Short mmCIF file of C-alpha atoms in Angstrom, two decimals:
data_model
loop_
_atom_site.label_atom_id
_atom_site.label_comp_id
_atom_site.label_asym_id
_atom_site.label_seq_id
_atom_site.Cartn_x
_atom_site.Cartn_y
_atom_site.Cartn_z
CA MET A 1 -62.51 -5.16 -43.84
CA LYS A 2 -64.36 -4.66 -47.09
CA TYR A 3 -62.67 -2.58 -49.79
CA SER A 4 -65.32 0.18 -49.64
CA SER A 5 -64.93 0.37 -45.88
CA ALA A 6 -61.19 0.70 -46.26
CA LEU A 7 -61.66 3.60 -48.64
CA THR A 8 -64.00 5.30 -46.19
CA THR A 9 -61.47 4.87 -43.39
CA ILE A 10 -58.68 6.25 -45.55
CA SER A 11 -60.78 9.24 -46.61
CA LEU A 12 -61.48 10.07 -42.97
CA ALA A 13 -57.81 9.74 -42.13
CA LEU A 14 -56.93 12.12 -44.95
CA LEU A 15 -59.29 14.72 -43.56
CA LEU A 16 -57.97 14.38 -40.03
CA SER A 17 -54.32 14.39 -41.05
CA ALA A 18 -54.81 17.58 -43.06
CA CYS A 19 -55.98 19.27 -39.88
CA ASP A 20 -53.06 18.12 -37.74
CA SER A 21 -51.10 21.27 -36.96
CA GLU A 22 -48.12 19.22 -35.78
CA ARG A 23 -47.43 18.25 -39.39
CA ASN A 24 -46.73 21.74 -40.63
CA GLY A 25 -43.11 22.03 -39.51
CA ASP A 26 -40.50 23.97 -41.44
CA LEU A 27 -38.35 22.09 -43.91
CA SER A 28 -34.68 21.69 -43.07
CA LEU A 29 -32.23 22.44 -45.87
CA GLY A 30 -28.49 22.24 -46.18
CA PRO A 31 -25.66 19.91 -45.18
CA ASP A 32 -26.82 19.33 -41.60
CA PRO A 33 -30.64 19.35 -41.46
CA LYS A 34 -32.53 18.98 -38.20
CA LEU A 35 -34.63 15.87 -38.63
CA PRO A 36 -37.92 15.55 -36.70
CA GLU A 37 -39.24 12.41 -35.08
CA GLN A 38 -40.85 9.85 -37.33
CA HIS A 39 -44.61 10.23 -37.63
CA ARG A 40 -46.57 7.29 -38.95
CA GLY A 41 -50.28 7.38 -39.61
CA LEU A 42 -52.80 5.28 -41.45
CA VAL A 43 -52.02 7.21 -44.62
CA PRO A 44 -49.82 10.20 -45.43
CA THR A 45 -51.33 13.63 -45.85
CA MET A 46 -52.04 14.06 -49.56
CA LYS A 47 -52.53 17.30 -51.45
CA ILE A 48 -51.92 18.26 -55.07
CA ALA A 49 -52.55 21.80 -56.25
CA GLU A 50 -55.21 22.10 -58.94
CA PRO A 51 -53.69 22.30 -62.45
CA ALA A 52 -54.40 25.43 -64.49
CA GLU A 53 -53.25 26.96 -67.77
CA TRP A 54 -50.40 29.46 -67.85
CA GLY A 55 -52.36 31.85 -70.05
CA ASP A 56 -50.42 35.13 -70.10
CA ARG A 57 -48.39 34.18 -67.05
CA LYS A 58 -44.83 32.90 -66.95
CA PRO A 59 -42.58 31.54 -64.23
CA THR A 60 -40.81 34.20 -62.19
CA VAL A 61 -37.02 34.46 -62.51
CA PRO A 62 -34.46 36.72 -60.77
CA GLN A 63 -34.03 40.36 -61.71
CA GLY A 64 -31.74 40.63 -64.71
CA PHE A 65 -33.04 37.42 -66.29
CA SER A 66 -35.82 36.66 -68.77
CA ILE A 67 -37.78 33.47 -69.38
CA THR A 68 -39.33 32.29 -72.65
CA ALA A 69 -41.24 29.21 -73.75
CA ILE A 70 -39.17 27.81 -76.62
CA ALA A 71 -41.26 24.65 -77.22
CA THR A 72 -44.88 23.83 -76.45
CA ASP A 73 -47.36 21.03 -77.13
CA LEU A 74 -44.83 18.36 -76.21
CA GLY A 75 -45.64 14.82 -75.07
CA ILE A 76 -44.53 15.01 -71.41
CA PRO A 77 -40.98 16.43 -71.55
CA ARG A 78 -38.62 14.92 -68.98
CA GLN A 79 -34.92 15.52 -69.58
CA ILE A 80 -33.01 17.77 -71.97
CA LEU A 81 -29.65 17.53 -73.74
CA VAL A 82 -27.77 20.30 -75.55
CA LEU A 83 -25.90 18.90 -78.56
CA PRO A 84 -22.48 20.21 -79.67
CA ASN A 85 -23.96 22.46 -82.35
CA GLY A 86 -26.46 24.01 -79.92
CA ASP A 87 -29.49 21.97 -80.98
CA ILE A 88 -31.62 20.70 -78.09
CA LEU A 89 -33.01 17.21 -77.63
CA VAL A 90 -36.00 16.62 -75.36
CA ALA A 91 -36.95 13.15 -74.06
CA GLU A 92 -40.71 12.70 -73.82
CA GLY A 93 -42.73 9.88 -72.31
CA ARG A 94 -44.57 8.30 -69.42
CA GLY A 95 -43.52 4.97 -67.94
CA GLY A 96 -44.17 2.65 -65.03
CA SER A 97 -46.52 -0.27 -64.60
CA ALA A 98 -46.48 -1.05 -60.88
CA ALA A 99 -49.69 -2.54 -59.49
CA LYS A 100 -51.22 -0.93 -56.40
CA LEU A 101 -50.49 -2.98 -53.28
CA LYS A 102 -52.99 -1.52 -50.79
CA PRO A 103 -56.13 0.63 -50.80
CA LYS A 104 -54.02 3.63 -49.75
CA ASP A 105 -51.99 3.17 -52.94
CA VAL A 106 -55.17 3.52 -54.97
CA ILE A 107 -56.02 6.75 -53.15
CA ALA A 108 -52.49 8.09 -53.50
CA GLY A 109 -52.41 7.19 -57.19
CA TYR A 110 -55.67 9.02 -57.80
CA ILE A 111 -54.54 12.14 -55.94
CA LYS A 112 -51.15 12.24 -57.68
CA ALA A 113 -52.83 11.82 -61.07
CA GLN A 114 -54.87 14.96 -60.49
CA GLY A 115 -51.67 17.01 -60.50
CA ASN A 116 -50.27 15.52 -63.70
CA THR A 117 -50.84 16.25 -67.35
CA LYS A 118 -53.55 14.31 -69.17
CA VAL A 119 -51.50 14.37 -72.38
CA LYS A 120 -50.27 11.04 -73.74
CA GLY A 121 -46.53 10.48 -73.43
CA GLY A 122 -44.67 11.02 -76.68
CA ASN A 123 -42.21 8.10 -76.38
CA ARG A 124 -39.87 10.08 -78.59
CA LEU A 125 -37.03 12.55 -78.81
CA THR A 126 -37.86 16.02 -80.11
CA LEU A 127 -35.17 18.26 -81.60
CA LEU A 128 -35.25 22.05 -81.25
CA ARG A 129 -33.10 24.38 -83.37
CA ASP A 130 -32.40 28.10 -83.25
CA ALA A 131 -30.54 28.48 -86.54
CA ASP A 132 -29.94 32.24 -86.36
CA GLY A 133 -29.22 32.42 -82.63
CA ASP A 134 -31.95 34.92 -81.82
CA GLY A 135 -33.39 32.83 -78.96
CA SER A 136 -36.39 31.65 -80.98
CA TYR A 137 -36.27 27.94 -81.77
CA GLU A 138 -37.97 27.92 -85.13
CA LEU A 139 -37.52 24.18 -85.76
CA GLN A 140 -39.34 21.64 -83.59
CA THR A 141 -39.19 18.18 -85.13
CA VAL A 142 -39.21 14.53 -84.09
CA PHE A 143 -35.66 13.17 -83.99
CA ALA A 144 -36.61 9.60 -83.02
CA GLU A 145 -39.89 7.92 -82.09
CA ASN A 146 -41.33 4.59 -80.95
CA LEU A 147 -39.10 4.61 -77.87
CA ASN A 148 -40.14 3.19 -74.48
CA ALA A 149 -40.50 6.04 -72.00
CA PRO A 150 -37.11 7.64 -72.74
CA TYR A 151 -35.65 9.66 -69.89
CA GLY A 152 -31.86 9.92 -69.50
CA LEU A 153 -29.80 11.46 -72.32
CA ALA A 154 -26.05 11.71 -72.93
CA TYR A 155 -23.70 12.39 -75.84
CA ALA A 156 -20.05 11.67 -76.60
CA ASP A 157 -17.88 11.00 -79.66
CA GLY A 158 -20.62 10.83 -82.25
CA ASN A 159 -22.93 8.69 -80.15
CA LEU A 160 -26.22 9.69 -78.58
CA TYR A 161 -27.21 7.55 -75.58
CA VAL A 162 -30.80 7.18 -74.40
CA ALA A 163 -32.03 5.41 -71.28
CA ASN A 164 -35.48 3.99 -71.98
CA GLN A 165 -37.39 2.57 -69.04
CA ASP A 166 -36.31 -0.94 -70.08
CA ALA A 167 -33.02 -0.59 -71.97
CA LEU A 168 -29.97 1.56 -72.63
CA VAL A 169 -29.67 2.31 -76.34
CA ARG A 170 -27.37 4.21 -78.70
CA PHE A 171 -27.92 6.26 -81.85
CA ALA A 172 -25.16 7.23 -84.24
CA TYR A 173 -25.20 11.01 -84.50
CA GLU A 174 -23.66 13.45 -86.97
CA ASP A 175 -23.42 17.16 -86.21
CA GLY A 176 -26.50 18.97 -87.49
CA GLN A 177 -28.58 15.84 -87.96
CA THR A 178 -32.30 16.47 -87.42
CA GLN A 179 -33.57 12.89 -87.59
CA ALA A 180 -32.10 9.57 -86.53
CA SER A 181 -30.75 7.72 -89.53
CA ALA A 182 -31.55 4.27 -88.16
CA ALA A 183 -33.15 2.46 -85.28
CA PRO A 184 -31.10 2.54 -82.08
CA THR A 185 -28.68 -0.19 -81.06
CA LYS A 186 -29.34 -1.77 -77.67
CA ILE A 187 -26.39 -1.69 -75.30
CA LEU A 188 -28.02 -3.62 -72.46
CA ASP A 189 -31.34 -4.30 -70.77
CA LEU A 190 -32.25 -2.29 -67.67
CA PRO A 191 -34.41 -3.52 -64.78
CA SER A 192 -38.00 -3.00 -65.88
CA GLN A 193 -40.16 -5.57 -64.10
CA ILE A 194 -42.85 -3.78 -62.07
CA ASN A 195 -41.00 -0.43 -62.52
CA HIS A 196 -42.48 1.34 -59.51
CA HIS A 197 -39.78 3.96 -60.11
CA TRP A 198 -39.36 3.76 -63.86
CA THR A 199 -37.11 6.72 -64.70
CA LYS A 200 -33.57 5.87 -65.72
CA ALA A 201 -31.29 8.90 -65.35
CA LEU A 202 -28.07 9.06 -67.33
CA ALA A 203 -24.64 10.73 -67.30
CA ILE A 204 -21.37 10.06 -69.12
CA SER A 205 -17.78 10.30 -67.93
CA PRO A 206 -15.65 13.14 -69.31
CA ASP A 207 -13.65 10.68 -71.45
CA GLY A 208 -16.83 9.20 -72.93
CA ARG A 209 -15.92 5.66 -71.89
CA GLN A 210 -18.32 5.09 -68.97
CA LEU A 211 -22.04 5.69 -68.66
CA TYR A 212 -23.78 6.05 -65.32
CA VAL A 213 -27.37 4.84 -65.16
CA ALA A 214 -29.54 5.61 -62.14
CA ILE A 215 -32.19 3.01 -61.29
CA GLY A 216 -34.86 3.63 -58.65
CA SER A 217 -36.32 1.14 -56.19
CA ASN A 218 -39.43 -0.94 -56.84
CA SER A 219 -41.18 0.21 -53.67
CA ASN A 220 -41.29 2.82 -50.97
CA ILE A 221 -39.71 0.63 -48.29
CA THR A 222 -39.46 -2.94 -49.67
CA GLU A 223 -43.20 -3.70 -49.53
CA ARG A 224 -42.72 -6.03 -52.48
CA GLY A 225 -39.87 -7.88 -50.83
CA MET A 226 -36.15 -7.69 -51.48
CA ASP A 227 -36.38 -10.00 -54.50
CA ALA A 228 -38.11 -7.15 -56.33
CA GLU A 229 -35.17 -4.86 -55.52
CA VAL A 230 -32.42 -6.85 -57.23
CA ASP A 231 -30.21 -4.42 -59.21
CA ARG A 232 -32.34 -1.48 -58.08
CA ALA A 233 -31.87 1.60 -55.87
CA GLN A 234 -28.45 1.84 -57.50
CA VAL A 235 -26.30 3.73 -59.93
CA TRP A 236 -24.72 1.42 -62.51
CA GLN A 237 -21.44 2.05 -64.29
CA VAL A 238 -21.59 0.80 -67.89
CA ASP A 239 -18.73 0.34 -70.35
CA VAL A 240 -19.97 2.00 -73.54
CA GLN A 241 -18.04 -0.39 -75.79
CA THR A 242 -18.91 -3.74 -74.26
CA GLY A 243 -22.09 -3.07 -72.29
CA ALA A 244 -20.49 -4.62 -69.20
CA TYR A 245 -21.85 -3.06 -66.04
CA LYS A 246 -21.40 -3.09 -62.30
CA PRO A 247 -23.03 -1.38 -59.33
CA TYR A 248 -21.22 1.93 -58.83
CA ALA A 249 -23.18 3.01 -55.73
CA THR A 250 -26.11 1.47 -53.85
CA GLY A 251 -28.76 2.35 -51.28
CA LEU A 252 -30.11 5.31 -53.27
CA ARG A 253 -33.89 4.95 -53.14
CA ASN A 254 -34.72 6.84 -56.30
CA PRO A 255 -31.86 8.70 -58.00
CA THR A 256 -33.77 10.79 -60.53
CA ALA A 257 -31.03 12.87 -62.17
CA LEU A 258 -27.25 12.71 -62.56
CA ALA A 259 -24.63 15.29 -63.46
CA ILE A 260 -20.85 15.33 -63.83
CA GLN A 261 -19.01 18.14 -62.06
CA PRO A 262 -17.06 19.94 -64.82
CA ASP A 263 -13.71 20.51 -63.09
CA SER A 264 -13.38 17.35 -61.03
CA GLY A 265 -15.32 14.82 -63.09
CA GLN A 266 -17.15 13.83 -59.89
CA LEU A 267 -20.59 12.24 -60.30
CA TRP A 268 -23.50 13.93 -58.45
CA ALA A 269 -27.16 12.96 -58.09
CA VAL A 270 -30.46 14.15 -56.73
CA VAL A 271 -32.37 11.45 -54.89
CA ASN A 272 -36.02 11.14 -53.86
CA GLU A 273 -36.20 9.57 -50.42
CA ARG A 274 -38.85 7.40 -48.75
CA ASP A 275 -42.40 8.34 -47.74
CA GLU A 276 -44.85 7.70 -44.90
CA LEU A 277 -42.66 8.85 -42.02
CA GLY A 278 -44.35 12.24 -41.85
CA PRO A 279 -44.54 15.41 -43.94
CA ASP A 280 -41.05 16.51 -42.83
CA LEU A 281 -39.28 13.17 -43.37
CA VAL A 282 -37.31 12.04 -45.23
CA PRO A 283 -35.45 14.87 -46.99
CA ASP A 284 -34.76 14.48 -50.68
CA TYR A 285 -31.12 15.28 -51.28
CA LEU A 286 -28.26 16.34 -53.52
CA THR A 287 -25.09 14.29 -53.10
CA SER A 288 -21.80 13.36 -54.64
CA VAL A 289 -21.87 9.69 -55.58
CA ARG A 290 -18.87 7.72 -54.34
CA GLU A 291 -17.75 4.56 -56.08
CA GLY A 292 -18.67 1.63 -53.84
CA GLY A 293 -20.71 3.88 -51.55
CA PHE A 294 -23.89 2.80 -49.76
CA TYR A 295 -26.46 5.52 -48.98
CA GLY A 296 -28.83 3.82 -46.56
CA TRP A 297 -31.96 2.63 -48.36
CA PRO A 298 -33.87 0.74 -47.14
CA TYR A 299 -32.31 0.27 -43.69
CA SER A 300 -31.64 3.88 -42.73
CA TYR A 301 -31.81 7.45 -43.95
CA TRP A 302 -29.54 10.48 -43.73
CA GLY A 303 -26.76 8.35 -42.39
CA GLN A 304 -27.61 6.21 -39.39
CA ASN A 305 -31.28 7.11 -38.79
CA VAL A 306 -32.84 3.65 -38.68
CA ASP A 307 -36.04 2.81 -40.55
CA SER A 308 -37.46 -0.19 -38.69
CA ARG A 309 -39.95 -0.93 -41.48
CA ALA A 310 -37.16 -2.61 -43.46
CA GLN A 311 -36.92 -6.16 -42.17
CA PRO A 312 -34.74 -7.90 -41.33
CA GLN A 313 -32.52 -5.03 -40.26
CA LYS A 314 -28.83 -5.03 -41.11
CA PRO A 315 -26.87 -3.03 -38.53
CA GLU A 316 -23.67 -3.38 -40.50
CA LYS A 317 -25.32 -1.66 -43.48
CA VAL A 318 -26.68 1.12 -41.28
CA ALA A 319 -23.21 1.70 -39.83
CA ALA A 320 -21.76 1.97 -43.35
CA ALA A 321 -24.41 4.34 -44.72
CA ILE A 322 -23.01 7.57 -46.17
CA LYS A 323 -24.67 10.80 -45.11
CA PRO A 324 -25.68 12.84 -48.19
CA ASP A 325 -24.10 16.20 -48.92
CA TYR A 326 -27.11 18.53 -49.00
CA SER A 327 -30.74 18.27 -47.90
CA LEU A 328 -33.30 19.71 -50.30
CA GLY A 329 -36.24 19.21 -47.92
CA ALA A 330 -38.78 16.44 -47.57
CA HIS A 331 -40.95 15.50 -50.55
CA VAL A 332 -39.87 18.28 -52.92
CA ALA A 333 -39.44 15.56 -55.59
CA ALA A 334 -36.18 16.72 -57.13
CA LEU A 335 -36.09 15.43 -60.72
CA GLY A 336 -33.41 17.52 -62.39
CA VAL A 337 -29.84 18.65 -61.69
CA ASP A 338 -27.08 20.33 -63.68
CA PHE A 339 -23.96 22.36 -62.98
CA SER A 340 -23.88 26.02 -63.87
CA VAL A 341 -21.33 27.92 -65.97
CA PRO A 342 -19.83 31.41 -65.55
CA ALA A 343 -21.98 32.69 -68.41
CA MET A 344 -24.98 32.50 -66.04
CA GLY A 345 -23.58 35.51 -64.15
CA ALA A 346 -21.52 35.96 -61.00
CA LYS A 347 -24.27 35.07 -58.53
CA PHE A 348 -25.06 31.81 -60.32
CA ALA A 349 -21.64 30.98 -61.76
CA GLU A 350 -20.68 28.14 -59.42
CA GLY A 351 -23.19 25.60 -58.20
CA VAL A 352 -26.08 23.46 -59.39
CA PHE A 353 -29.62 24.08 -60.51
CA VAL A 354 -32.21 21.61 -59.20
CA GLY A 355 -35.66 21.07 -60.67
CA GLU A 356 -38.28 20.30 -58.00
CA HIS A 357 -41.40 18.63 -59.36
CA GLY A 358 -43.37 19.25 -56.18
CA SER A 359 -44.89 17.30 -53.31
CA TRP A 360 -48.08 15.26 -53.16
CA ASN A 361 -47.91 14.14 -49.51
CA ARG A 362 -47.81 17.32 -47.44
CA PRO A 363 -50.69 19.53 -46.26
CA ASP A 364 -48.66 22.53 -47.47
CA PRO A 365 -47.21 21.66 -50.89
CA VAL A 366 -43.49 22.27 -51.39
CA GLY A 367 -41.20 22.23 -54.39
CA TYR A 368 -42.79 23.29 -57.68
CA LYS A 369 -39.75 25.43 -58.52
CA VAL A 370 -36.15 25.48 -59.65
CA ILE A 371 -33.53 26.29 -57.04
CA PHE A 372 -29.81 27.08 -57.17
CA VAL A 373 -27.41 25.54 -54.66
CA PRO A 374 -24.16 27.54 -54.57
CA PHE A 375 -20.80 25.70 -54.46
CA SER A 376 -17.36 26.66 -53.26
CA ASN A 377 -14.23 24.55 -53.69
CA GLY A 378 -16.30 21.86 -55.33
CA ARG A 379 -18.84 21.45 -52.51
CA PRO A 380 -22.25 22.94 -51.64
CA ALA A 381 -21.67 26.17 -49.73
CA GLY A 382 -24.42 28.43 -48.46
CA GLU A 383 -28.18 28.57 -48.62
CA ALA A 384 -30.12 27.47 -51.68
CA VAL A 385 -31.92 30.27 -53.47
CA ASP A 386 -35.05 30.23 -55.59
CA PHE A 387 -34.31 30.69 -59.29
CA ALA A 388 -37.56 29.96 -61.13
CA THR A 389 -40.83 30.08 -59.21
CA GLY A 390 -44.53 30.60 -59.83
CA PHE A 391 -45.15 27.10 -61.14
CA ARG A 392 -47.56 26.82 -58.24
CA GLY A 393 -49.25 30.19 -57.85
CA GLU A 394 -50.44 32.12 -54.83
CA ASP A 395 -53.95 31.13 -55.91
CA GLY A 396 -53.07 27.53 -55.04
CA LYS A 397 -53.18 26.39 -58.64
CA THR A 398 -50.36 24.63 -60.46
CA ARG A 399 -49.42 25.81 -63.93
CA GLY A 400 -46.21 23.88 -64.35
CA ARG A 401 -43.99 21.23 -62.77
CA PRO A 402 -40.23 21.32 -63.38
CA VAL A 403 -38.44 18.10 -64.24
CA GLY A 404 -35.09 18.21 -66.05
CA VAL A 405 -32.88 21.30 -65.84
CA THR A 406 -30.02 21.69 -68.30
CA VAL A 407 -27.45 24.47 -68.58
CA ASP A 408 -26.63 25.55 -72.12
CA PRO A 409 -22.88 26.30 -72.14
CA ARG A 410 -23.61 29.56 -73.93
CA GLY A 411 -25.45 30.84 -70.87
CA ALA A 412 -29.08 29.74 -70.52
CA LEU A 413 -31.02 27.43 -68.26
CA LEU A 414 -33.46 25.04 -69.94
CA ILE A 415 -36.38 23.71 -67.87
CA ALA A 416 -38.61 20.81 -68.88
CA ASP A 417 -42.15 21.41 -67.59
CA ASP A 418 -44.13 18.17 -67.79
CA LEU A 419 -47.45 19.65 -66.70
CA ALA A 420 -47.61 22.44 -69.29
CA ASN A 421 -45.68 20.25 -71.78
CA THR A 422 -43.31 23.14 -72.36
CA VAL A 423 -39.57 23.80 -72.43
CA TRP A 424 -38.64 27.10 -70.82
CA ARG A 425 -35.39 28.98 -71.50
CA VAL A 426 -33.96 31.42 -68.93
CA THR A 427 -31.31 33.89 -70.10
CA ARG A 428 -29.43 36.87 -68.68
CA ASN A 429 -30.53 40.22 -70.01
CA GLN A 430 -27.83 41.93 -72.10
#
């Protein structure tokens, strides 16, 4: 088949799949989702809402809360870190270099690009400061630049850790510092060949001795072969002093954000699952991350649901696969997670906020919001509730796409919006 003919066939399939009423099922959320049958077509349904400016609009937050843009004109903000003195660091950049394998990848890449910002990635860290505590961050300055698609951020004991797309690095940091005093020190290289999933999420243990680095797969379902997946679809545990590392958990297709539970010290993650099994499969999820645990990719999903596309199959791996804790729904593209604090108010005091970047492969887009998953006794308990919405409007246009969500201990939720290149701050009204 000639390339142009393949594109024509794919275009027709897109049209037909968008009209297939069987693909408009409800999403299943929670600890025990009802999973539909697998649905495989020539190509997945693809739809990205048309980007638009916010103008006078803002995201919608619950009654009793207010939302403000505290930084604009950024270079693709991804993740956010609150420093001990209250300053905010924002990682900015765009990574990835994976070649397209099939004509459908070209189509998918084009469609996804229409829903993303056209701004060049900053490859830097920007510092924000509200010196007088009035909620207006009057200082917006570059803390460090010439980085390589920085994403994950962590701090402990005078050290600022940054996960670039190719390496884990460290800056020495003094309280109140507004600019890095020297180039960063490399702790270790991270898998970066191909980099289909390039983001490297980061968290640090409560004692500051261990870093956790989340590394996504190099494919949807091993299309590049298992050799391309060495050291990927994993969370690494890294000794901050020596740089020695080991796989902490495996079988996580694309763990995009990590957080440490404050009371228990337990590591949690949000994970983007595989595509091309239908608009309602496979659910992205929130889960505790167990040391030595295997979470299914590529052989199965949500426990023992077999994905026959991964060959050869390994029944012993399927049998060992851990079922995640909480389904967020298929294709919501969860890219941010953080635990709340009591200062966020009684309704949102215990649980996690999750930033959902939004789908590209459903006829009815989902995600494009920040949700709150309540916890009780250290586990998800109850239905998730919308916390910040309106990023995709009723007019079908997209004005923002949430990525990282970070809770300021003083009682505010920070949201990185990589479409509007803005950081939003949500606070309780006094």
